[in-house]
Amino acid sequence: MYSVLSHIRIAGLAVTTGSVERDYVQDGLAAGIDRATLERTGKVVGLRKRLVVAAGVTALDLCADAATRLISEMGIDATSIDAVVFVTQSPDHSQPNNGSLLHGRLGLSKSAPAFELSMGCSGWVFGLQQAALLCAHGGAARVLLCSGDTLSQLTNPGDRATDPLFGDAGSATIVEKTGRSAPFHFVLGADGAGSASIIVPAGGARQPASTATRLETVDAEGNRHHAENLRMNGAEVFNFTLREVPDAVNAVLKHAAWMPADVDALVLHQANRFIISTVGRKCGFPADKTPMDIVEKYGNQSSASIPCALIDALGGRLESGTLKVVACGFGVGLSWGAFAGEVGPLAIAPVKSYA
Amino acid sequence: MTTPHQATFFLELEASLADCPAGGLHMELRFREQPWWDSLAALTLLAVFDTTFGKPLPVEEFMKCETLADICRLA
């Protein structure tokens, strides 16, 4: 689906990460893997350090911290926020949604609706489209978009194919109605037939959590997991990414009437260095326009990874000027969302670990 | 008989795989039995296949492949 929305701007970005540092090599050595293998895989895939939450800290906490810091940085009143869009797949409760909980924590106006999108790694782009829609056609002048997950709480430490990939983070993005006319272009898509490729099988209404769903099994590769853990078929997900992301990026470029040479940065969901370098190349972008080192600093941050890359790799340029940015998130669903638009100047609250 | 596309596939794959000996790839190679084969090598093979032949290698079919000739037949 293609949509174009105008008279909108991204006014601010903030990201808060988990505070517990995990080291890929040290964790692998403790699991009995040899150092040479760990160092080779770590270098190619981009696995070094990741930041996860301490026990009891949730995506809501991380997003609330990011939002509070961003509101302070921008010098705005929280009651000036007209709506909240919260994107997560690790909510505090099945009911009520995190959007409502954040609304209460920040003390927002009762006239400001708050809702949640259940999206993962593609979620920031979906949330941005919703926030832009609320500003362009929904009567809002300022929308708070929060996106983030604590996937480290869903992976099994004994699953070496999945657990070492993920870090925890929450982001805040302020989207505003503006007189600027540069449009935001979005291409959103889904392939529900591939939904089993990334899944937490139990813990929902289909298969409620129980003692039985926490019984661990060991797969052919020696990885341990149970039915309440996040499972990922790496080869299927990689093929899906190769198949859909370049097409989505090319489509959004075409709608924006941009060539790769016109674009300042292609910001892909920071899944890992191997995927980003392969897909970026297939999209026709040089490596120096494609940030890809977020994962080795923070881990795969799900729907917070694109705002984290915008801050970490482009923050200085975005604070002072305007960049032509193409972003694409992709993952669980399966789903993907591509964005093309001019971003900046904007306010940034730097990436910070949760305290 | 190796086609030009297949030759390119072998060259690119060899260059991309860590620890694969030079000239070590051939049609009848049972790649899953090689010391350098792991999950990262599998993703590398999927990427090189996609780049060389211009289409993804279906994972379900890929799981049944035993030799590089089996892979090339899916191009």
Coordinates of C-alpha atoms in Angstrom, one line a residue:
Chain A
M1 CA 0.0 0.0 0.0
Y2 CA 1.3 3.4 -0.9
S3 CA 0.4 6.6 0.8
V4 CA 1.7 10.2 0.7
L5 CA 1.2 12.7 3.5
S6 CA 2.2 16.3 3.5
H7 CA 2.6 19.2 5.9
I8 CA 4.3 17.0 8.5
R9 CA 7.7 17.0 10.1
I10 CA 9.6 14.8 12.5
A11 CA 10.3 17.3 15.3
G12 CA 12.3 15.2 17.7
L13 CA 13.9 11.8 18.5
A14 CA 15.0 10.0 21.6
V15 CA 16.1 6.5 22.5
T16 CA 16.6 4.8 25.8
T17 CA 18.3 1.4 25.9
G18 CA 18.6 -1.4 28.5
S19 CA 21.3 -0.9 31.1
V20 CA 22.8 -4.4 31.4
E21 CA 25.7 -5.0 29.0
R22 CA 26.1 -8.5 27.4
D23 CA 29.2 -9.5 25.5
Y24 CA 28.8 -11.9 22.5
V25 CA 32.1 -13.5 22.8
Q26 CA 32.1 -13.9 26.6
D27 CA 28.6 -15.3 26.6
G28 CA 29.5 -17.7 23.8
L29 CA 32.6 -18.9 25.6
A30 CA 30.5 -19.6 28.7
A31 CA 28.2 -21.6 26.4
G32 CA 31.2 -23.8 25.3
I33 CA 31.7 -22.3 21.8
D34 CA 35.3 -21.8 20.7
R35 CA 36.7 -18.3 20.5
A36 CA 37.7 -18.4 16.8
T37 CA 34.2 -19.3 15.7
L38 CA 32.7 -16.6 17.9
E39 CA 35.1 -13.9 16.7
R40 CA 34.5 -14.8 13.0
T41 CA 30.7 -14.9 13.3
G42 CA 30.7 -11.8 15.5
K43 CA 32.7 -9.9 12.9
V44 CA 30.6 -10.9 9.8
V45 CA 27.2 -10.7 11.5
G46 CA 28.0 -7.7 13.6
L47 CA 27.6 -9.1 17.1
R48 CA 29.7 -7.7 19.9
K49 CA 27.9 -5.9 22.6
R50 CA 24.2 -5.5 23.4
L51 CA 22.3 -3.7 26.1
V52 CA 19.3 -5.5 27.7
V53 CA 17.0 -4.6 30.5
A54 CA 17.4 -5.5 34.2
A55 CA 14.7 -7.7 35.6
G56 CA 11.4 -5.8 36.1
V57 CA 12.1 -3.1 33.5
T58 CA 9.8 -3.1 30.5
A59 CA 9.4 -1.4 27.1
L60 CA 7.0 1.0 28.7
D61 CA 9.7 2.1 31.1
L62 CA 12.2 2.6 28.3
C63 CA 9.7 4.5 26.1
A64 CA 8.5 6.7 29.0
D65 CA 12.1 7.6 29.8
A66 CA 12.8 8.5 26.1
A67 CA 9.6 10.5 25.9
T68 CA 10.2 12.4 29.1
R69 CA 13.8 13.3 28.0
L70 CA 12.6 14.4 24.5
I71 CA 9.7 16.5 25.9
S72 CA 12.3 18.2 28.2
E73 CA 14.8 18.6 25.4
M74 CA 12.2 20.2 23.1
G75 CA 10.9 22.5 25.9
I76 CA 7.3 21.6 25.2
D77 CA 4.4 20.9 27.6
A78 CA 3.2 17.3 27.7
T79 CA -0.4 18.5 27.6
S80 CA 0.4 19.9 24.1
I81 CA 0.5 16.3 22.8
D82 CA -2.7 15.5 20.8
A83 CA -2.3 11.7 20.5
V84 CA -0.1 8.8 21.4
V85 CA 0.8 5.9 19.1
F86 CA 2.6 3.1 21.0
V87 CA 4.3 0.3 19.0
T88 CA 5.4 -2.8 20.8
Q89 CA 5.1 -6.6 21.0
S90 CA 6.2 -6.7 24.6
P91 CA 3.5 -4.8 26.3
D92 CA 3.2 -4.6 30.1
H93 CA -0.3 -6.3 30.0
S94 CA -2.6 -7.8 27.4
Q95 CA -5.0 -5.1 28.7
P96 CA -4.8 -2.2 28.9
N97 CA -2.4 -1.2 26.1
N98 CA 0.9 0.5 26.6
G99 CA -0.4 3.7 24.9
S100 CA -2.9 4.2 27.7
L101 CA -0.4 3.5 30.4
L102 CA 2.1 6.0 28.9
H103 CA -0.7 8.5 28.6
G104 CA -1.3 8.2 32.3
R105 CA 2.4 8.3 33.3
L106 CA 3.0 11.5 31.2
G107 CA -0.2 13.2 32.5
L108 CA -1.5 13.9 29.0
S109 CA -4.7 15.7 28.1
K110 CA -8.0 13.6 28.2
S111 CA -8.7 14.9 24.7
A112 CA -5.6 13.0 23.5
P113 CA -6.3 9.5 22.3
A114 CA -3.7 6.8 23.0
F115 CA -3.5 3.4 21.2
E116 CA -1.1 0.6 20.4
L117 CA 0.1 -1.1 17.3
S118 CA 1.2 -4.7 17.7
M119 CA 4.2 -4.5 15.4
G120 CA 7.9 -5.6 15.7
C121 CA 10.9 -4.6 13.6
S122 CA 8.8 -2.9 10.9
G123 CA 6.9 -1.0 13.6
W124 CA 8.5 2.4 13.6
V125 CA 7.6 3.0 10.0
F126 CA 4.0 1.9 10.6
G127 CA 3.8 4.1 13.7
L128 CA 5.3 7.0 11.8
Q129 CA 2.6 6.6 9.1
Q130 CA -0.1 6.6 11.7
A131 CA 1.3 9.6 13.5
A132 CA 1.7 11.5 10.2
L133 CA -1.9 10.5 9.2
L134 CA -3.2 11.9 12.5
C135 CA -1.4 15.2 11.8
A136 CA -2.3 15.4 8.1
H137 CA -5.9 14.4 8.4
G138 CA -6.8 13.5 12.0
G139 CA -7.0 16.8 13.7
A140 CA -3.7 16.5 15.6
A141 CA -0.9 19.1 15.6
R142 CA 1.6 17.1 17.7
V143 CA 1.7 13.3 18.1
L144 CA 4.0 11.2 20.3
L145 CA 5.1 8.0 18.7
C146 CA 6.8 5.5 21.0
S147 CA 8.2 2.2 19.7
G148 CA 10.3 -0.4 21.4
D149 CA 10.6 -3.9 22.8
T150 CA 12.3 -6.0 25.4
L151 CA 12.8 -9.1 23.3
S152 CA 15.7 -10.3 25.5
Q153 CA 12.9 -11.3 27.9
L154 CA 11.4 -13.6 25.2
T155 CA 14.5 -15.4 23.9
N156 CA 16.0 -18.4 25.6
P157 CA 19.6 -18.0 26.8
G158 CA 20.2 -21.6 25.5
D159 CA 19.1 -20.6 22.0
R160 CA 22.4 -19.5 20.4
A161 CA 20.6 -18.8 17.1
T162 CA 18.3 -16.2 18.5
D163 CA 19.3 -15.0 22.0
P164 CA 22.6 -13.2 21.1
L165 CA 20.9 -11.0 18.5
F166 CA 18.6 -8.9 20.6
G167 CA 19.0 -5.8 22.7
D168 CA 16.2 -3.9 24.4
A169 CA 15.3 -0.3 23.7
G170 CA 12.4 2.2 23.6
S171 CA 12.2 5.2 21.4
A172 CA 10.2 8.5 21.3
T173 CA 9.5 10.4 18.1
I174 CA 7.5 13.7 18.0
V175 CA 5.6 14.2 14.8
E176 CA 4.1 17.6 14.1
K177 CA 1.8 19.3 11.6
T178 CA 3.8 22.0 9.8
G179 CA 3.6 24.5 6.9
R180 CA 6.4 22.7 5.2
S181 CA 5.3 21.0 2.0
A182 CA 7.9 18.3 1.5
P183 CA 5.7 15.1 1.5
F184 CA 6.3 11.9 3.4
H185 CA 6.0 8.8 1.3
F186 CA 5.2 5.4 2.7
V187 CA 5.0 1.9 1.2
L188 CA 3.6 -0.7 3.7
G189 CA 3.2 -4.4 3.1
A190 CA 2.5 -7.8 4.7
D191 CA 3.0 -11.5 4.0
G192 CA 0.9 -13.3 6.6
A193 CA 1.6 -16.7 5.0
G194 CA 5.1 -16.4 6.4
S195 CA 3.9 -15.6 10.0
A196 CA 5.4 -18.8 11.5
S197 CA 8.9 -17.7 10.5
I198 CA 9.1 -15.4 13.6
I199 CA 6.8 -16.4 16.4
V200 CA 6.2 -16.8 20.1
P201 CA 4.0 -19.8 19.9
A202 CA 2.4 -19.8 23.4
G203 CA 1.3 -17.2 25.9
G204 CA -1.6 -15.8 24.0
A205 CA -5.3 -16.9 23.6
R206 CA -4.5 -19.7 21.1
Q207 CA -2.1 -21.5 23.5
P208 CA -2.2 -20.0 27.0
A209 CA 0.9 -20.0 29.1
S210 CA 1.1 -23.1 31.4
T211 CA 3.7 -25.4 32.9
A212 CA 3.6 -27.4 29.7
T213 CA 4.4 -24.4 27.5
R214 CA 7.6 -23.8 29.6
L215 CA 9.0 -27.3 29.0
E216 CA 12.3 -26.9 27.2
T217 CA 13.2 -28.9 24.1
V218 CA 16.5 -29.1 22.2
D219 CA 16.5 -28.7 18.4
A220 CA 18.8 -30.4 15.8
E221 CA 21.4 -27.6 16.2
G222 CA 21.5 -28.0 20.0
N223 CA 19.5 -24.8 20.7
R224 CA 17.2 -24.9 23.7
H225 CA 13.7 -23.2 23.8
H226 CA 10.2 -23.6 25.0
A227 CA 6.9 -22.5 23.5
E228 CA 6.8 -19.1 25.3
N229 CA 10.2 -18.2 23.7
L230 CA 10.7 -16.1 20.6
R231 CA 11.5 -18.5 17.7
M232 CA 13.0 -17.4 14.4
N233 CA 13.7 -19.3 11.2
G234 CA 16.8 -17.4 10.1
A235 CA 17.0 -18.7 6.6
E236 CA 13.3 -17.9 5.9
V237 CA 13.5 -14.5 7.4
F238 CA 16.7 -13.7 5.4
N239 CA 15.1 -14.8 2.2
F240 CA 12.0 -12.7 3.0
T241 CA 14.2 -9.7 3.5
L242 CA 16.1 -10.2 0.3
R243 CA 12.8 -10.6 -1.6
E244 CA 10.7 -7.8 -0.1
V245 CA 12.9 -5.0 1.2
P246 CA 14.7 -4.0 -2.1
D247 CA 11.3 -3.9 -3.8
A248 CA 9.8 -1.7 -1.0
V249 CA 12.8 0.6 -1.1
N250 CA 12.7 0.9 -4.8
A251 CA 8.9 1.6 -4.7
V252 CA 9.2 4.4 -2.2
L253 CA 12.1 5.9 -4.1
K254 CA 10.0 5.9 -7.2
H255 CA 7.1 7.6 -5.5
A256 CA 9.5 10.3 -4.1
A257 CA 11.1 10.6 -7.6
W258 CA 14.5 10.0 -6.0
M259 CA 17.5 8.0 -7.2
P260 CA 19.8 6.4 -4.6
A261 CA 22.3 9.2 -5.4
D262 CA 19.8 11.8 -4.3
V263 CA 19.4 10.2 -0.9
D264 CA 21.6 11.1 2.1
A265 CA 21.0 7.9 4.0
L266 CA 19.3 4.5 3.7
V267 CA 18.4 3.6 7.3
L268 CA 17.3 -0.1 7.4
H269 CA 16.0 -1.9 10.5
Q270 CA 19.3 -2.8 12.3
A271 CA 18.8 -6.5 12.2
N272 CA 22.5 -7.3 11.8
R273 CA 25.5 -6.2 9.8
F274 CA 25.3 -9.1 7.4
I275 CA 21.6 -8.5 6.5
I276 CA 22.0 -4.7 6.2
S277 CA 25.1 -4.9 4.0
T278 CA 23.6 -7.5 1.7
V279 CA 20.2 -5.8 1.4
G280 CA 21.7 -2.3 1.1
R281 CA 23.9 -3.5 -1.8
K282 CA 20.9 -5.0 -3.4
C283 CA 19.0 -1.7 -3.1
G284 CA 21.8 0.0 -4.9
F285 CA 23.2 2.0 -2.0
P286 CA 26.9 2.4 -1.1
A287 CA 27.9 1.2 2.4
D288 CA 28.8 4.7 3.5
K289 CA 25.1 5.8 3.1
T290 CA 23.8 2.7 5.0
P291 CA 24.4 2.8 8.8
M292 CA 25.0 -0.8 10.0
D293 CA 26.8 -0.7 13.3
I294 CA 23.9 -0.2 15.7
V295 CA 23.7 -4.0 16.3
E296 CA 27.3 -4.3 17.5
K297 CA 26.8 -1.5 19.9
Y298 CA 23.2 -2.2 21.2
G299 CA 21.9 -5.4 19.6
N300 CA 18.8 -5.7 17.4
Q301 CA 16.4 -3.3 19.0
S302 CA 13.2 -4.2 17.2
S303 CA 11.1 -1.2 16.4
A304 CA 13.5 1.2 18.2
S305 CA 16.4 0.3 15.9
I306 CA 15.6 2.9 13.1
P307 CA 15.3 5.9 15.5
C308 CA 18.4 4.7 17.2
A309 CA 20.3 4.6 13.9
L310 CA 19.0 8.0 13.0
I311 CA 20.4 9.4 16.3
D312 CA 23.6 7.4 16.5
A313 CA 24.7 7.7 12.9
L314 CA 23.1 10.9 11.7
G315 CA 22.2 12.8 14.9
G316 CA 24.5 15.7 14.4
R317 CA 23.5 16.3 10.8
L318 CA 19.8 16.0 11.7
E319 CA 20.0 18.5 14.5
S320 CA 21.5 21.2 12.2
G321 CA 20.1 20.5 8.8
T322 CA 17.8 18.6 6.5
L323 CA 18.6 15.1 5.1
K324 CA 16.8 13.1 2.5
V325 CA 16.2 9.8 4.3
V326 CA 14.9 6.5 3.2
A327 CA 14.1 4.1 6.0
C328 CA 12.8 0.5 5.9
G329 CA 11.6 -1.7 8.7
F330 CA 11.0 -5.4 8.2
G331 CA 10.2 -8.4 10.4
V332 CA 7.5 -10.2 12.3
G333 CA 4.2 -10.6 10.6
L334 CA 5.8 -10.9 8.2
S335 CA 5.6 -7.2 7.5
W336 CA 7.6 -4.3 6.0
G337 CA 7.3 -0.6 5.8
A338 CA 9.4 1.9 3.8
F339 CA 9.5 5.6 4.3
A340 CA 11.0 8.4 2.1
G341 CA 11.1 12.0 3.3
E342 CA 13.1 15.0 4.3
V343 CA 14.1 14.8 8.0
G344 CA 15.5 17.6 10.1
P345 CA 16.4 20.0 11.6
L346 CA 15.0 18.4 14.7
A347 CA 15.6 18.0 18.5
I348 CA 17.5 15.0 19.8
A349 CA 17.8 13.5 23.2
P350 CA 20.9 11.3 22.9
V351 CA 20.8 7.5 23.2
K352 CA 21.1 6.7 26.9
S353 CA 20.8 3.6 29.0
Y354 CA 17.9 3.3 31.4
A355 CA 18.7 4.4 35.0
Chain B
M1 CA 29.2 -28.7 -17.9
T2 CA 29.3 -25.6 -15.7
T3 CA 27.5 -22.5 -17.2
P4 CA 28.9 -19.0 -16.8
H5 CA 26.3 -18.2 -14.2
Q6 CA 27.2 -21.3 -12.2
A7 CA 30.9 -20.5 -12.5
T8 CA 30.2 -17.0 -11.1
F9 CA 28.1 -18.5 -8.3
F10 CA 31.1 -20.7 -7.3
L11 CA 33.6 -17.9 -7.5
E12 CA 31.4 -15.5 -5.4
L13 CA 30.5 -18.2 -2.9
E14 CA 34.2 -19.2 -2.4
A15 CA 35.1 -15.5 -2.0
S16 CA 32.3 -15.0 0.6
L17 CA 32.7 -18.1 2.7
A18 CA 35.2 -17.9 5.5
D19 CA 37.5 -20.9 5.7
C20 CA 36.5 -22.3 2.4
P21 CA 39.8 -23.5 0.6
A22 CA 40.6 -21.9 -2.7
G23 CA 39.2 -24.1 -5.6
G24 CA 37.4 -26.2 -3.0
L25 CA 33.9 -25.9 -4.5
H26 CA 32.6 -28.2 -7.2
M27 CA 29.2 -29.5 -8.4
E28 CA 29.3 -32.8 -6.5
L29 CA 30.6 -31.3 -3.2
R30 CA 28.4 -32.4 -0.2
F31 CA 28.5 -28.9 1.3
R32 CA 26.7 -29.8 4.6
E33 CA 29.6 -32.2 5.5
Q34 CA 32.3 -29.6 5.1
P35 CA 34.1 -28.2 8.2
W36 CA 33.3 -24.6 7.2
W37 CA 29.6 -25.3 6.9
D38 CA 27.5 -23.5 9.6
S39 CA 24.4 -21.3 9.8
L40 CA 26.3 -18.3 8.7
A41 CA 27.6 -20.2 5.6
A42 CA 23.9 -21.1 4.8
L43 CA 22.9 -17.4 4.9
T44 CA 25.9 -16.5 2.7
L45 CA 24.9 -19.2 0.2
L46 CA 21.4 -17.8 0.1
A47 CA 22.7 -14.3 -0.5
V48 CA 25.1 -15.3 -3.2
F49 CA 22.4 -17.4 -5.0
D50 CA 20.0 -14.4 -4.9
T51 CA 22.7 -12.0 -6.3
T52 CA 24.0 -14.4 -9.0
F53 CA 20.7 -15.9 -10.3
G54 CA 18.5 -12.9 -9.5
K55 CA 16.0 -14.8 -7.4
P56 CA 15.8 -16.2 -3.9
L57 CA 16.6 -19.8 -3.2
P58 CA 13.4 -21.4 -1.7
V59 CA 14.4 -22.4 1.8
E60 CA 12.2 -25.6 1.8
E61 CA 14.0 -26.8 -1.4
F62 CA 17.3 -25.7 -0.1
M63 CA 16.9 -27.8 3.0
K64 CA 16.6 -30.9 0.8
C65 CA 19.8 -30.1 -1.3
E66 CA 22.9 -32.2 -0.6
T67 CA 25.3 -31.1 -3.2
L68 CA 26.0 -27.8 -5.0
A69 CA 24.6 -29.4 -8.2
D70 CA 21.3 -29.7 -6.3
I71 CA 21.5 -26.0 -5.5
C72 CA 22.3 -25.1 -9.1
R73 CA 19.3 -27.0 -10.4
L74 CA 17.1 -24.6 -8.5
A75 CA 18.5 -21.6 -10.4

